[in-house]
Every structure is written in C-alpha cells, then in structure tokens.
PDB file of C-alpha atoms in Angstrom:
ATOM      1  CA  GLU M   1      -6.561 -15.939   2.726  1.00  0.00           C
ATOM      2  CA  ARG M   2      -3.182 -14.951   1.275  1.00  0.00           C
ATOM      3  CA  GLN M   3      -3.769 -11.237   1.698  1.00  0.00           C
ATOM      4  CA  PRO M   4      -6.463  -9.861   4.044  1.00  0.00           C
ATOM      5  CA  MET M   5      -8.834  -7.532   2.224  1.00  0.00           C
ATOM      6  CA  ARG M   6      -9.083  -3.845   3.051  1.00  0.00           C
ATOM      7  CA  ALA M   7     -12.849  -3.514   3.077  1.00  0.00           C
ATOM      8  CA  LYS M   8     -13.115   0.123   1.968  1.00  0.00           C
ATOM      9  CA  SER M   9     -10.751  -0.380  -0.947  1.00  0.00           C
ATOM     10  CA  LEU M  10     -12.479  -3.603  -2.019  1.00  0.00           C
ATOM     11  CA  ILE M  11     -15.867  -1.872  -2.002  1.00  0.00           C
ATOM     12  CA  ILE M  12     -14.475   0.938  -4.171  1.00  0.00           C
ATOM     13  CA  THR M  13     -13.314  -1.754  -6.614  1.00  0.00           C
ATOM     14  CA  LEU M  14     -16.804  -3.274  -6.554  1.00  0.00           C
ATOM     15  CA  PHE M  15     -18.422   0.066  -7.415  1.00  0.00           C
ATOM     16  CA  GLY M  16     -15.849   0.962 -10.057  1.00  0.00           C
ATOM     17  CA  ASP M  17     -15.566  -2.372 -11.822  1.00  0.00           C
ATOM     18  CA  VAL M  18     -19.139  -3.623 -11.453  1.00  0.00           C
ATOM     19  CA  ILE M  19     -21.786  -1.197 -10.218  1.00  0.00           C
ATOM     20  CA  SER M  20     -20.671   1.641 -12.496  1.00  0.00           C
ATOM     21  CA  GLN M  21     -21.447  -0.663 -15.437  1.00  0.00           C
ATOM     22  CA  HIS M  22     -24.849  -1.829 -14.190  1.00  0.00           C
ATOM     23  CA  GLY M  23     -27.009   1.168 -13.392  1.00  0.00           C
ATOM     24  CA  GLY M  24     -24.692   2.868 -10.894  1.00  0.00           C
ATOM     25  CA  GLU M  25     -26.632   1.865  -7.776  1.00  0.00           C
ATOM     26  CA  ILE M  26     -26.834  -1.182  -5.502  1.00  0.00           C
ATOM     27  CA  TRP M  27     -28.683  -2.264  -2.378  1.00  0.00           C
ATOM     28  CA  LEU M  28     -26.577  -2.455   0.797  1.00  0.00           C
ATOM     29  CA  GLY M  29     -27.550  -6.098   1.223  1.00  0.00           C
ATOM     30  CA  SER M  30     -26.125  -6.903  -2.209  1.00  0.00           C
ATOM     31  CA  ILE M  31     -22.848  -5.205  -1.321  1.00  0.00           C
ATOM     32  CA  ALA M  32     -22.596  -7.490   1.720  1.00  0.00           C
ATOM     33  CA  LYS M  33     -23.471 -10.525  -0.398  1.00  0.00           C
ATOM     34  CA  SER M  34     -20.802  -9.600  -2.962  1.00  0.00           C
ATOM     35  CA  VAL M  35     -17.891  -9.528  -0.524  1.00  0.00           C
ATOM     36  CA  ASP M  36     -18.946 -11.951   2.208  1.00  0.00           C
ATOM     37  CA  ALA M  37     -16.989 -14.887   0.775  1.00  0.00           C
ATOM     38  CA  LEU M  38     -13.905 -12.652   0.516  1.00  0.00           C
ATOM     39  CA  GLY M  39     -13.692 -12.212   4.282  1.00  0.00           C
ATOM     40  CA  VAL M  40     -15.644  -8.976   4.686  1.00  0.00           C
ATOM     41  CA  ASN M  41     -18.574  -9.487   7.065  1.00  0.00           C
ATOM     42  CA  ASP M  42     -21.840  -7.559   7.187  1.00  0.00           C
ATOM     43  CA  ARG M  43     -20.784  -5.336  10.077  1.00  0.00           C
ATOM     44  CA  LEU M  44     -17.559  -4.323   8.324  1.00  0.00           C
ATOM     45  CA  VAL M  45     -19.491  -3.590   5.125  1.00  0.00           C
ATOM     46  CA  ARG M  46     -21.843  -1.235   6.977  1.00  0.00           C
ATOM     47  CA  THR M  47     -18.963   0.544   8.693  1.00  0.00           C
ATOM     48  CA  SER M  48     -17.033   0.849   5.427  1.00  0.00           C
ATOM     49  CA  VAL M  49     -19.872   2.254   3.308  1.00  0.00           C
ATOM     50  CA  PHE M  50     -20.710   4.723   6.073  1.00  0.00           C
ATOM     51  CA  ARG M  51     -17.105   5.963   6.066  1.00  0.00           C
ATOM     52  CA  LEU M  52     -16.953   6.070   2.273  1.00  0.00           C
ATOM     53  CA  ALA M  53     -20.106   8.171   2.247  1.00  0.00           C
ATOM     54  CA  LYS M  54     -18.642  10.480   4.870  1.00  0.00           C
ATOM     55  CA  GLU M  55     -15.451  10.821   2.813  1.00  0.00           C
ATOM     56  CA  GLY M  56     -17.423  11.799  -0.283  1.00  0.00           C
ATOM     57  CA  TRP M  57     -16.961   8.601  -2.304  1.00  0.00           C
ATOM     58  CA  LEU M  58     -20.507   7.255  -2.023  1.00  0.00           C
ATOM     59  CA  GLU M  59     -23.979   8.720  -1.696  1.00  0.00           C
ATOM     60  CA  VAL M  60     -27.018   6.964  -0.238  1.00  0.00           C
ATOM     61  CA  GLU M  61     -30.732   6.910  -1.033  1.00  0.00           C
ATOM     62  CA  ARG M  62     -33.153   5.278   1.390  1.00  0.00           C
ATOM     63  CA  GLU M  63     -36.495   3.641   0.757  1.00  0.00           C
ATOM     64  CA  GLY M  64     -38.102   2.444   3.947  1.00  0.00           C
ATOM     65  CA  ARG M  65     -35.531   0.412   5.824  1.00  0.00           C
ATOM     66  CA  LYS M  66     -33.392  -0.273   2.759  1.00  0.00           C
ATOM     67  CA  SER M  67     -30.345   1.758   1.721  1.00  0.00           C
ATOM     68  CA  PHE M  68     -29.056   2.048  -1.843  1.00  0.00           C
ATOM     69  CA  TYR M  69     -25.565   3.318  -2.658  1.00  0.00           C
ATOM     70  CA  GLY M  70     -23.795   4.762  -5.678  1.00  0.00           C
ATOM     71  CA  PHE M  71     -20.737   6.848  -6.471  1.00  0.00           C
ATOM     72  CA  THR M  72     -20.944  10.566  -5.805  1.00  0.00           C
ATOM     73  CA  ARG M  73     -20.091  12.741  -8.788  1.00  0.00           C
ATOM     74  CA  SER M  74     -16.560  13.325  -7.466  1.00  0.00           C
ATOM     75  CA  GLY M  75     -16.127   9.672  -6.483  1.00  0.00           C
ATOM     76  CA  GLY M  76     -17.151   8.527  -9.945  1.00  0.00           C
ATOM     77  CA  LYS M  77     -14.758  10.989 -11.577  1.00  0.00           C
ATOM     78  CA  GLU M  78     -11.896   9.833  -9.372  1.00  0.00           C
ATOM     79  CA  TYR M  79     -12.444   6.190 -10.282  1.00  0.00           C
ATOM     80  CA  GLN M  80     -12.913   7.046 -13.957  1.00  0.00           C
ATOM     81  CA  ARG M  81      -9.422   8.519 -14.029  1.00  0.00           C
ATOM     82  CA  ALA M  82      -8.133   5.227 -12.681  1.00  0.00           C
ATOM     83  CA  ALA M  83     -10.306   3.207 -15.074  1.00  0.00           C
ATOM     84  CA  GLN M  84      -8.606   4.764 -18.092  1.00  0.00           C
ATOM     85  CA  ARG M  85      -5.416   3.084 -16.932  1.00  0.00           C
ATOM     86  CA  ILE M  86      -6.812  -0.106 -15.395  1.00  0.00           C
ATOM     87  CA  TYR M  87      -8.626  -1.181 -18.557  1.00  0.00           C
ATOM     88  CA  SER M  88      -6.089   0.110 -21.051  1.00  0.00           C
ATOM     89  CA  ALA M  89      -5.131  -2.202 -23.899  1.00  0.00           C
ATOM     90  CA  GLY M  90      -1.542  -0.938 -23.685  1.00  0.00           C
ATOM     91  CA  GLY M  91       0.549   0.328 -26.559  1.00  0.00           C
ATOM     92  CA  ASP M  92       3.438   2.765 -26.739  1.00  0.00           C
ATOM     93  CA  SER M  93       3.019   5.921 -28.807  1.00  0.00           C
ATOM     94  CA  TRP M  94       5.457   8.104 -26.864  1.00  0.00           C
ATOM     95  CA  ARG M  95       7.524  10.583 -28.876  1.00  0.00           C
ATOM     96  CA  GLY M  96       9.810  11.858 -26.157  1.00  0.00           C
ATOM     97  CA  GLY M  97       7.612  14.660 -24.844  1.00  0.00           C
ATOM     98  CA  TRP M  98       6.946  15.450 -21.187  1.00  0.00           C
ATOM     99  CA  GLN M  99       4.311  17.410 -19.336  1.00  0.00           C
ATOM    100  CA  LEU M 100       5.481  19.477 -16.374  1.00  0.00           C
ATOM    101  CA  LEU M 101       3.054  20.719 -13.751  1.00  0.00           C
ATOM    102  CA  MET M 102       4.005  23.211 -11.051  1.00  0.00           C
ATOM    103  CA  PRO M 103       1.481  24.273  -8.376  1.00  0.00           C
ATOM    104  CA  THR M 104       2.251  27.866  -7.461  1.00  0.00           C
ATOM    105  CA  HIS M 105      -0.694  28.751  -5.211  1.00  0.00           C
ATOM    106  CA  LEU M 106      -2.355  25.542  -4.026  1.00  0.00           C
ATOM    107  CA  PRO M 107      -4.699  25.950  -1.027  1.00  0.00           C
ATOM    108  CA  GLU M 108      -3.568  23.854   1.927  1.00  0.00           C
ATOM    109  CA  HIS M 109      -6.896  22.007   2.254  1.00  0.00           C
ATOM    110  CA  LEU M 110      -6.637  20.808  -1.372  1.00  0.00           C
ATOM    111  CA  ARG M 111      -3.012  19.738  -1.316  1.00  0.00           C
ATOM    112  CA  ASP M 112      -3.297  16.049  -0.404  1.00  0.00           C
ATOM    113  CA  ASP M 113      -6.287  15.318  -2.649  1.00  0.00           C
ATOM    114  CA  PHE M 114      -4.746  17.212  -5.558  1.00  0.00           C
ATOM    115  CA  ARG M 115      -1.458  15.343  -5.315  1.00  0.00           C
ATOM    116  CA  ARG M 116      -3.281  12.017  -5.053  1.00  0.00           C
ATOM    117  CA  SER M 117      -5.187  12.851  -8.237  1.00  0.00           C
ATOM    118  CA  LEU M 118      -1.937  13.849  -9.946  1.00  0.00           C
ATOM    119  CA  THR M 119      -0.563  10.429  -9.075  1.00  0.00           C
ATOM    120  CA  TRP M 120      -3.596   8.787 -10.707  1.00  0.00           C
ATOM    121  CA  LEU M 121      -2.819  10.775 -13.849  1.00  0.00           C
ATOM    122  CA  GLY M 122       0.747   9.476 -13.865  1.00  0.00           C
ATOM    123  CA  PHE M 123       2.607  12.515 -12.517  1.00  0.00           C
ATOM    124  CA  ARG M 124       5.519  12.139 -10.120  1.00  0.00           C
ATOM    125  CA  PRO M 125       7.673  14.765  -8.389  1.00  0.00           C
ATOM    126  CA  ILE M 126      11.033  15.127 -10.148  1.00  0.00           C
ATOM    127  CA  SER M 127      12.162  18.115  -8.071  1.00  0.00           C
ATOM    128  CA  ASN M 128      10.747  20.254  -5.313  1.00  0.00           C
ATOM    129  CA  GLY M 129       7.383  21.600  -6.501  1.00  0.00           C
ATOM    130  CA  THR M 130       7.624  20.150 -10.032  1.00  0.00           C
ATOM    131  CA  PHE M 131       5.650  17.137 -11.227  1.00  0.00           C
ATOM    132  CA  ALA M 132       6.222  15.362 -14.538  1.00  0.00           C
ATOM    133  CA  ARG M 133       4.782  12.620 -16.701  1.00  0.00           C
ATOM    134  CA  PRO M 134       5.739  11.333 -20.145  1.00  0.00           C
ATOM    135  CA  GLY M 135       3.340  12.323 -22.889  1.00  0.00           C
ATOM    136  CA  GLY M 136      -0.247  12.610 -21.737  1.00  0.00           C
ATOM    137  CA  ASP M 137      -3.181  14.736 -22.823  1.00  0.00           C
ATOM    138  CA  GLU M 138      -4.254  18.225 -21.833  1.00  0.00           C
ATOM    139  CA  GLU M 139      -7.913  17.262 -21.400  1.00  0.00           C
ATOM    140  CA  SER M 140      -7.283  15.137 -18.307  1.00  0.00           C
ATOM    141  CA  ILE M 141      -5.337  18.012 -16.712  1.00  0.00           C
ATOM    142  CA  ARG M 142      -8.072  20.494 -17.619  1.00  0.00           C
ATOM    143  CA  ASP M 143     -10.696  18.225 -16.020  1.00  0.00           C
ATOM    144  CA  LEU M 144      -8.573  17.964 -12.891  1.00  0.00           C
ATOM    145  CA  LEU M 145      -8.105  21.742 -12.607  1.00  0.00           C
ATOM    146  CA  ASP M 146     -11.840  22.273 -13.148  1.00  0.00           C
ATOM    147  CA  GLU M 147     -12.694  19.722 -10.482  1.00  0.00           C
ATOM    148  CA  PHE M 148     -10.479  21.496  -7.931  1.00  0.00           C
ATOM    149  CA  ASP M 149     -11.558  24.933  -9.182  1.00  0.00           C
ATOM    150  CA  LEU M 150      -7.972  25.899  -9.954  1.00  0.00           C
ATOM    151  CA  SER M 151      -8.322  28.341 -12.834  1.00  0.00           C
ATOM    152  CA  SER M 152      -5.021  29.835 -11.617  1.00  0.00           C
ATOM    153  CA  GLY M 153      -2.260  28.772  -9.282  1.00  0.00           C
ATOM    154  CA  VAL M 154      -0.993  25.889 -11.438  1.00  0.00           C
ATOM    155  CA  VAL M 155       1.512  26.179 -14.296  1.00  0.00           C
ATOM    156  CA  VAL M 156       1.475  23.462 -16.987  1.00  0.00           C
ATOM    157  CA  MET M 157       4.301  23.207 -19.523  1.00  0.00           C
ATOM    158  CA  GLU M 158       5.433  20.932 -22.339  1.00  0.00           C
ATOM    159  CA  ALA M 159       9.057  19.773 -22.380  1.00  0.00           C
ATOM    160  CA  LYS M 160      11.358  17.520 -24.364  1.00  0.00           C
ATOM    161  CA  THR M 161      14.606  15.825 -23.442  1.00  0.00           C
ATOM    162  CA  THR M 162      17.645  16.630 -25.553  1.00  0.00           C
ATOM    163  CA  ALA M 163      20.859  14.862 -26.427  1.00  0.00           C
ATOM    164  CA  LEU M 164      22.470  16.567 -23.434  1.00  0.00           C
ATOM    165  CA  THR M 165      20.614  14.096 -21.208  1.00  0.00           C
ATOM    166  CA  THR M 166      21.658  10.496 -21.731  1.00  0.00           C
ATOM    167  CA  SER M 167      19.166   7.651 -21.879  1.00  0.00           C
ATOM    168  CA  LYS M 168      20.985   6.018 -18.965  1.00  0.00           C
ATOM    169  CA  GLU M 169      20.502   9.114 -16.813  1.00  0.00           C
ATOM    170  CA  TRP M 170      16.794   9.354 -17.587  1.00  0.00           C
ATOM    171  CA  ARG M 171      16.284   5.649 -16.863  1.00  0.00           C
ATOM    172  CA  ALA M 172      17.964   6.101 -13.480  1.00  0.00           C
ATOM    173  CA  ILE M 173      15.748   9.088 -12.614  1.00  0.00           C
ATOM    174  CA  VAL M 174      12.587   7.286 -13.709  1.00  0.00           C
ATOM    175  CA  SER M 175      13.535   4.088 -11.893  1.00  0.00           C
ATOM    176  CA  GLU M 176      14.005   6.015  -8.651  1.00  0.00           C
ATOM    177  CA  GLN M 177      11.081   8.454  -8.827  1.00  0.00           C
ATOM    178  CA  TRP M 178       8.582   5.894 -10.131  1.00  0.00           C
ATOM    179  CA  GLN M 179       9.957   3.165  -7.785  1.00  0.00           C
ATOM    180  CA  LEU M 180      10.120   0.581 -10.556  1.00  0.00           C
ATOM    181  CA  SER M 181      11.924  -2.125  -8.565  1.00  0.00           C
ATOM    182  CA  HIS M 182       9.159  -2.251  -5.939  1.00  0.00           C
ATOM    183  CA  LEU M 183       6.476  -2.195  -8.605  1.00  0.00           C
ATOM    184  CA  GLU M 184       8.105  -5.000 -10.543  1.00  0.00           C
ATOM    185  CA  GLU M 185       8.071  -7.239  -7.474  1.00  0.00           C
ATOM    186  CA  ASP M 186       4.381  -6.476  -6.921  1.00  0.00           C
ATOM    187  CA  TYR M 187       3.650  -7.360 -10.525  1.00  0.00           C
ATOM    188  CA  ARG M 188       5.518 -10.647 -10.146  1.00  0.00           C
ATOM    189  CA  GLN M 189       3.347 -11.528  -7.153  1.00  0.00           C
ATOM    190  CA  LEU M 190       0.190 -10.671  -9.083  1.00  0.00           C
ATOM    191  CA  ILE M 191       1.273 -12.871 -11.976  1.00  0.00           C
ATOM    192  CA  GLY M 192       2.115 -15.733  -9.627  1.00  0.00           C
ATOM    193  CA  LEU M 193      -1.287 -15.465  -7.961  1.00  0.00           C
ATOM    194  CA  PHE M 194      -3.475 -15.358 -11.081  1.00  0.00           C
ATOM    195  CA  ARG M 195      -1.554 -17.317 -13.734  1.00  0.00           C
ATOM    196  CA  PRO M 196      -2.701 -20.714 -12.335  1.00  0.00           C
ATOM    197  CA  LEU M 197      -6.314 -19.570 -12.765  1.00  0.00           C
ATOM    198  CA  LYS M 198      -5.675 -18.661 -16.401  1.00  0.00           C
ATOM    199  CA  LYS M 199      -4.072 -22.059 -17.025  1.00  0.00           C
ATOM    200  CA  ALA M 200      -7.050 -23.823 -15.450  1.00  0.00           C
ATOM    201  CA  LEU M 201      -9.515 -21.883 -17.595  1.00  0.00           C
ATOM    202  CA  ASP M 202      -7.467 -22.629 -20.703  1.00  0.00           C
ATOM    203  CA  LYS M 203      -7.762 -26.332 -19.881  1.00  0.00           C
ATOM    204  CA  GLY M 204     -11.534 -26.084 -19.838  1.00  0.00           C
ATOM    205  CA  GLN M 205     -11.998 -25.952 -16.066  1.00  0.00           C
ATOM    206  CA  LEU M 206     -14.846 -23.446 -16.252  1.00  0.00           C
ATOM    207  CA  ALA M 207     -15.581 -21.185 -13.311  1.00  0.00           C
ATOM    208  CA  THR M 208     -19.121 -20.998 -11.933  1.00  0.00           C
ATOM    209  CA  PRO M 209     -20.761 -17.549 -12.148  1.00  0.00           C
ATOM    210  CA  VAL M 210     -20.063 -16.779  -8.485  1.00  0.00           C
ATOM    211  CA  GLU M 211     -16.448 -17.974  -8.774  1.00  0.00           C
ATOM    212  CA  ALA M 212     -15.975 -15.893 -11.925  1.00  0.00           C
ATOM    213  CA  PHE M 213     -17.394 -12.834 -10.177  1.00  0.00           C
ATOM    214  CA  GLN M 214     -15.124 -13.276  -7.160  1.00  0.00           C
ATOM    215  CA  ALA M 215     -12.050 -13.892  -9.333  1.00  0.00           C
ATOM    216  CA  ARG M 216     -12.814 -10.841 -11.479  1.00  0.00           C
ATOM    217  CA  LEU M 217     -13.271  -8.648  -8.409  1.00  0.00           C
ATOM    218  CA  LEU M 218     -10.040  -9.873  -6.825  1.00  0.00           C
ATOM    219  CA  LEU M 219      -8.131  -9.524 -10.096  1.00  0.00           C
ATOM    220  CA  ILE M 220      -9.109  -5.877 -10.602  1.00  0.00           C
ATOM    221  CA  HIS M 221      -8.686  -5.120  -6.899  1.00  0.00           C
ATOM    222  CA  GLU M 222      -5.101  -6.408  -6.831  1.00  0.00           C
ATOM    223  CA  TYR M 223      -4.265  -4.896 -10.219  1.00  0.00           C
ATOM    224  CA  ARG M 224      -5.717  -1.511  -9.189  1.00  0.00           C
ATOM    225  CA  ARG M 225      -3.745  -1.605  -5.943  1.00  0.00           C
ATOM    226  CA  ILE M 226      -0.487  -1.720  -7.913  1.00  0.00           C
ATOM    227  CA  LEU M 227      -1.605   0.812 -10.511  1.00  0.00           C
ATOM    228  CA  LEU M 228      -2.214   3.305  -7.710  1.00  0.00           C
ATOM    229  CA  ARG M 229       1.560   3.606  -7.583  1.00  0.00           C
ATOM    230  CA  ASP M 230       2.403   2.985 -11.231  1.00  0.00           C
ATOM    231  CA  THR M 231       2.487   5.135 -14.357  1.00  0.00           C
ATOM    232  CA  PRO M 232       2.087   4.006 -17.974  1.00  0.00           C
ATOM    233  CA  LEU M 233       5.682   4.758 -18.900  1.00  0.00           C
ATOM    234  CA  PRO M 234       7.021   4.415 -22.451  1.00  0.00           C
ATOM    235  CA  ASN M 235       9.075   1.342 -23.287  1.00  0.00           C
ATOM    236  CA  ASP M 236      12.224   3.448 -23.745  1.00  0.00           C
ATOM    237  CA  LEU M 237      12.193   4.260 -20.022  1.00  0.00           C
ATOM    238  CA  LEU M 238      11.321   0.803 -18.696  1.00  0.00           C
ATOM    239  CA  PRO M 239      13.609  -2.104 -17.775  1.00  0.00           C
ATOM    240  CA  ASN M 240      13.875  -4.966 -20.221  1.00  0.00           C
ATOM    241  CA  ARG M 241      11.143  -7.627 -19.841  1.00  0.00           C
ATOM    242  CA  TRP M 242       9.059  -5.281 -17.718  1.00  0.00           C
ATOM    243  CA  GLN M 243       6.684  -7.357 -15.596  1.00  0.00           C
ATOM    244  CA  GLY M 244       4.014  -4.672 -15.716  1.00  0.00           C
ATOM    245  CA  THR M 245       3.451  -5.512 -19.373  1.00  0.00           C
ATOM    246  CA  VAL M 246       3.143  -9.222 -18.570  1.00  0.00           C
ATOM    247  CA  ALA M 247       0.692  -8.449 -15.766  1.00  0.00           C
ATOM    248  CA  ARG M 248      -1.471  -6.274 -18.014  1.00  0.00           C
ATOM    249  CA  GLN M 249      -1.610  -8.983 -20.682  1.00  0.00           C
ATOM    250  CA  LEU M 250      -2.622 -11.560 -18.064  1.00  0.00           C
ATOM    251  CA  ALA M 251      -5.291  -9.276 -16.595  1.00  0.00           C
ATOM    252  CA  GLN M 252      -6.585  -8.562 -20.084  1.00  0.00           C
ATOM    253  CA  ALA M 253      -6.896 -12.246 -20.985  1.00  0.00           C
ATOM    254  CA  LEU M 254      -8.433 -13.264 -17.659  1.00  0.00           C
ATOM    255  CA  TYR M 255     -10.954 -10.432 -17.692  1.00  0.00           C
ATOM    256  CA  ARG M 256     -12.198 -11.555 -21.083  1.00  0.00           C
ATOM    257  CA  ASP M 257     -12.523 -15.147 -19.842  1.00  0.00           C
ATOM    258  CA  LEU M 258     -14.434 -14.085 -16.721  1.00  0.00           C
ATOM    259  CA  ALA M 259     -16.660 -11.429 -18.296  1.00  0.00           C
ATOM    260  CA  ALA M 260     -19.593 -13.641 -19.352  1.00  0.00           C
ATOM    261  CA  PRO M 261     -20.019 -15.819 -16.243  1.00  0.00           C
ATOM    262  CA  SER M 262     -19.371 -12.943 -13.838  1.00  0.00           C
ATOM    263  CA  THR M 263     -21.953 -10.785 -15.631  1.00  0.00           C
ATOM    264  CA  HIS M 264     -24.471 -13.611 -15.306  1.00  0.00           C
ATOM    265  CA  TYR M 265     -23.947 -13.585 -11.533  1.00  0.00           C
ATOM    266  CA  ILE M 266     -24.197  -9.787 -11.340  1.00  0.00           C
ATOM    267  CA  GLN M 267     -27.494  -9.664 -13.220  1.00  0.00           C
ATOM    268  CA  THR M 268     -29.142 -12.568 -11.420  1.00  0.00           C
ATOM    269  CA  GLU M 269     -27.932 -12.165  -7.826  1.00  0.00           C
ATOM    270  CA  LEU M 270     -27.482  -8.429  -7.147  1.00  0.00           C
ATOM    271  CA  VAL M 271     -30.267  -5.850  -6.926  1.00  0.00           C
ATOM    272  CA  ASN M 272     -31.028  -2.135  -6.831  1.00  0.00           C
ATOM    273  CA  ARG M 273     -34.280  -0.215  -6.294  1.00  0.00           C
ATOM    274  CA  GLN M 274     -35.735  -1.471  -9.571  1.00  0.00           C
ATOM    275  CA  GLY M 275     -34.860  -5.096  -8.859  1.00  0.00           C
ATOM    276  CA  ARG M 276     -32.117  -6.979 -10.682  1.00  0.00           C
ATOM    277  CA  LEU M 277     -29.218  -4.947 -11.999  1.00  0.00           C
ATOM    278  CA  PRO M 278     -29.528  -3.895 -15.663  1.00  0.00           C
ATOM    279  CA  GLU M 279     -27.309  -5.008 -18.536  1.00  0.00           C
ATOM    280  CA  SER M 280     -23.756  -3.721 -18.871  1.00  0.00           C
ATOM    281  CA  GLU M 281     -23.154  -0.245 -20.255  1.00  0.00           C
ATOM    282  CA  HIS M 282     -21.892  -0.270 -23.838  1.00  0.00           C
ATOM    283  CA  TYR M 283     -18.426   0.966 -22.824  1.00  0.00           C
ATOM    284  CA  PHE M 284     -17.949  -2.118 -20.644  1.00  0.00           C
ATOM    285  CA  TYR M 285     -17.229  -3.990 -23.882  1.00  0.00           C
ATOM    286  CA  GLU M 286     -14.402  -1.574 -24.719  1.00  0.00           C
ATOM    287  CA  ARG M 287     -12.357  -2.511 -21.649  1.00  0.00           C
ATOM    288  CA  PHE M 288      -8.912  -3.998 -22.279  1.00  0.00           C
ATOM    289  CA  GLY M 289      -9.189  -3.335 -25.988  1.00  0.00           C
ATOM    290  CA  GLY M 290     -12.551  -5.066 -26.434  1.00  0.00           C
ATOM    291  CA  ILE M 291     -14.578  -7.831 -24.822  1.00  0.00           C
ATOM    292  CA  ALA M 292     -16.664 -10.128 -27.019  1.00  0.00           C
ATOM    293  CA  LYS M 293     -20.310  -9.176 -26.567  1.00  0.00           C
ATOM    294  CA  ALA M 294     -21.453 -12.761 -26.252  1.00  0.00           C
ATOM    295  CA  LEU M 295     -22.736 -12.522 -22.710  1.00  0.00           C
TER     296      LEU M 295
END
C-alpha cells in the first residue's frame, strides 16, 4: 500500500530469491498465488511473465493447459551477479586498488545491456568512456566478457590512488558518481519500513508462514531495488555512519528470522511439474553469512 509494486520487477525477485533455490521452476498459477496479496492480480501476472519471457529473462515449458516458468540461462546469470551483492555478509578488505574498464569497440546493440551489467558489478563512469570500481575480482569481469562474446574491444586495467590525490577529493568524486546522498535516503526509508517488523519478531510476535513469505519477498525486493544503484564501496570512501551498512545488517537479521516459516510456505503451497517445490539448495544456507539449517 505504501509503494505500488512493479509486477515485472517483483516477479524477478520471486524467481531470484525463491524459485532459484527450489528446483528452478514454478507453475504460473503459483506465481499468481505468490503475489496476489501484494497487489498484483492474475491478469497482470500473465502479462508480466509473457513480457519477461519475450525479453529473455524467463523460459516456459507447457504441459497440457499448464505453463511452467524458470530463468533462462542468461536471466539466471544476470540475477546471480546481483545475488552476490544482495546476500553478502559485508566486510571491508579493500587495499586501495581500483579496476578500470574501457570499452573500445562495443557493438551498438550490446551497449545498454553491457552497461547495465557493469552497474551490477559495481562499476561507474568516472570519465567519458572509462568505468571504475574499487577492488573486485577478475573472474566476474571474465564471465561478463564471455557472456557478451567480447574477447576484444574492452580494455581492463588495475590502478591505485597515490598521495597526489587527497582522500577528500576521492570522497567527493565517489559521492557524486555513486550518488551516495540519494542512496542514503533510500536506505533510511528501507530501515524505517522494516525495523518495526524486526522489533515485533524480537518480542515473540511470530509471523505465520504466508506472512513470513510475503515479508521476505518484500524485504529482498526493496533491498534489491536500492542495490541496483549501489556499489559495495570500502569504508574509507563512505560517509560516517553509512546507512547502507545499517540496512544490510537489518536485512541480514530479518532474513534469518523469516527463513524457516517462509520456506514452510514455499514447500507446502507452491508447485512445479513434479508437485510441491523441493527443499532449498545447499547454498541457500550460505546467504547473508549463514542461515541456521533448522528449517
């Protein structure tokens, strides 16, 4: 009620947070059941999954009159890049290094998708044609270049700031290019929305399985929405008392609280071609630094 749901985005959250952990496939009717109470009606669900399939996010298998959906290979890879950040336990191991990426011959039809994927990996433009991120690994860049079949046309470099650049100057650049003031306000709103739920759970006001499922879905949906525009920056480059850290800690604690009852709902109420959805994948329990496997 506070913020109308964007159906396509919410369904992507459903597949990434839930379906990817329980067999990778779900009946269309279960998708509708999952989001009905969140203001997304059956007609909008059908329109949204059709568009997501057309855009290459989802693929469909039909048996008789029933349709079953799952991520495409590219859709799953795209969400997995986001998942590495969404479910991170945090921590700051930055040593002052930067990765610079400069597309030199990027085909026009790949440009928008490539830049969107760069954003997921934490890169931001710091000058015309040059993208940067603090730290990072080469494997994620290699996977990205392989996915877009860019064996050439992109230059990747390692860099390091020197004493000639003051900390104040770098903070100003990062604050502007990574739009930290806008992000901080979004994080404050997220905290204000979900902290009362955490307090209620701490007081023993247990959520029913369906309530836990809905809260978990909304939590990750809102958190993911902000992370689309955020980067895991090192503490040295962040403002004091950065609200992104507070938001991550809240999401981490709430997710652990909601994991057991929400999983009960998922496995008893949602179905795929084989019937009820299977148990969680083992890596589900590694999210946010570890979830107790007492489900």
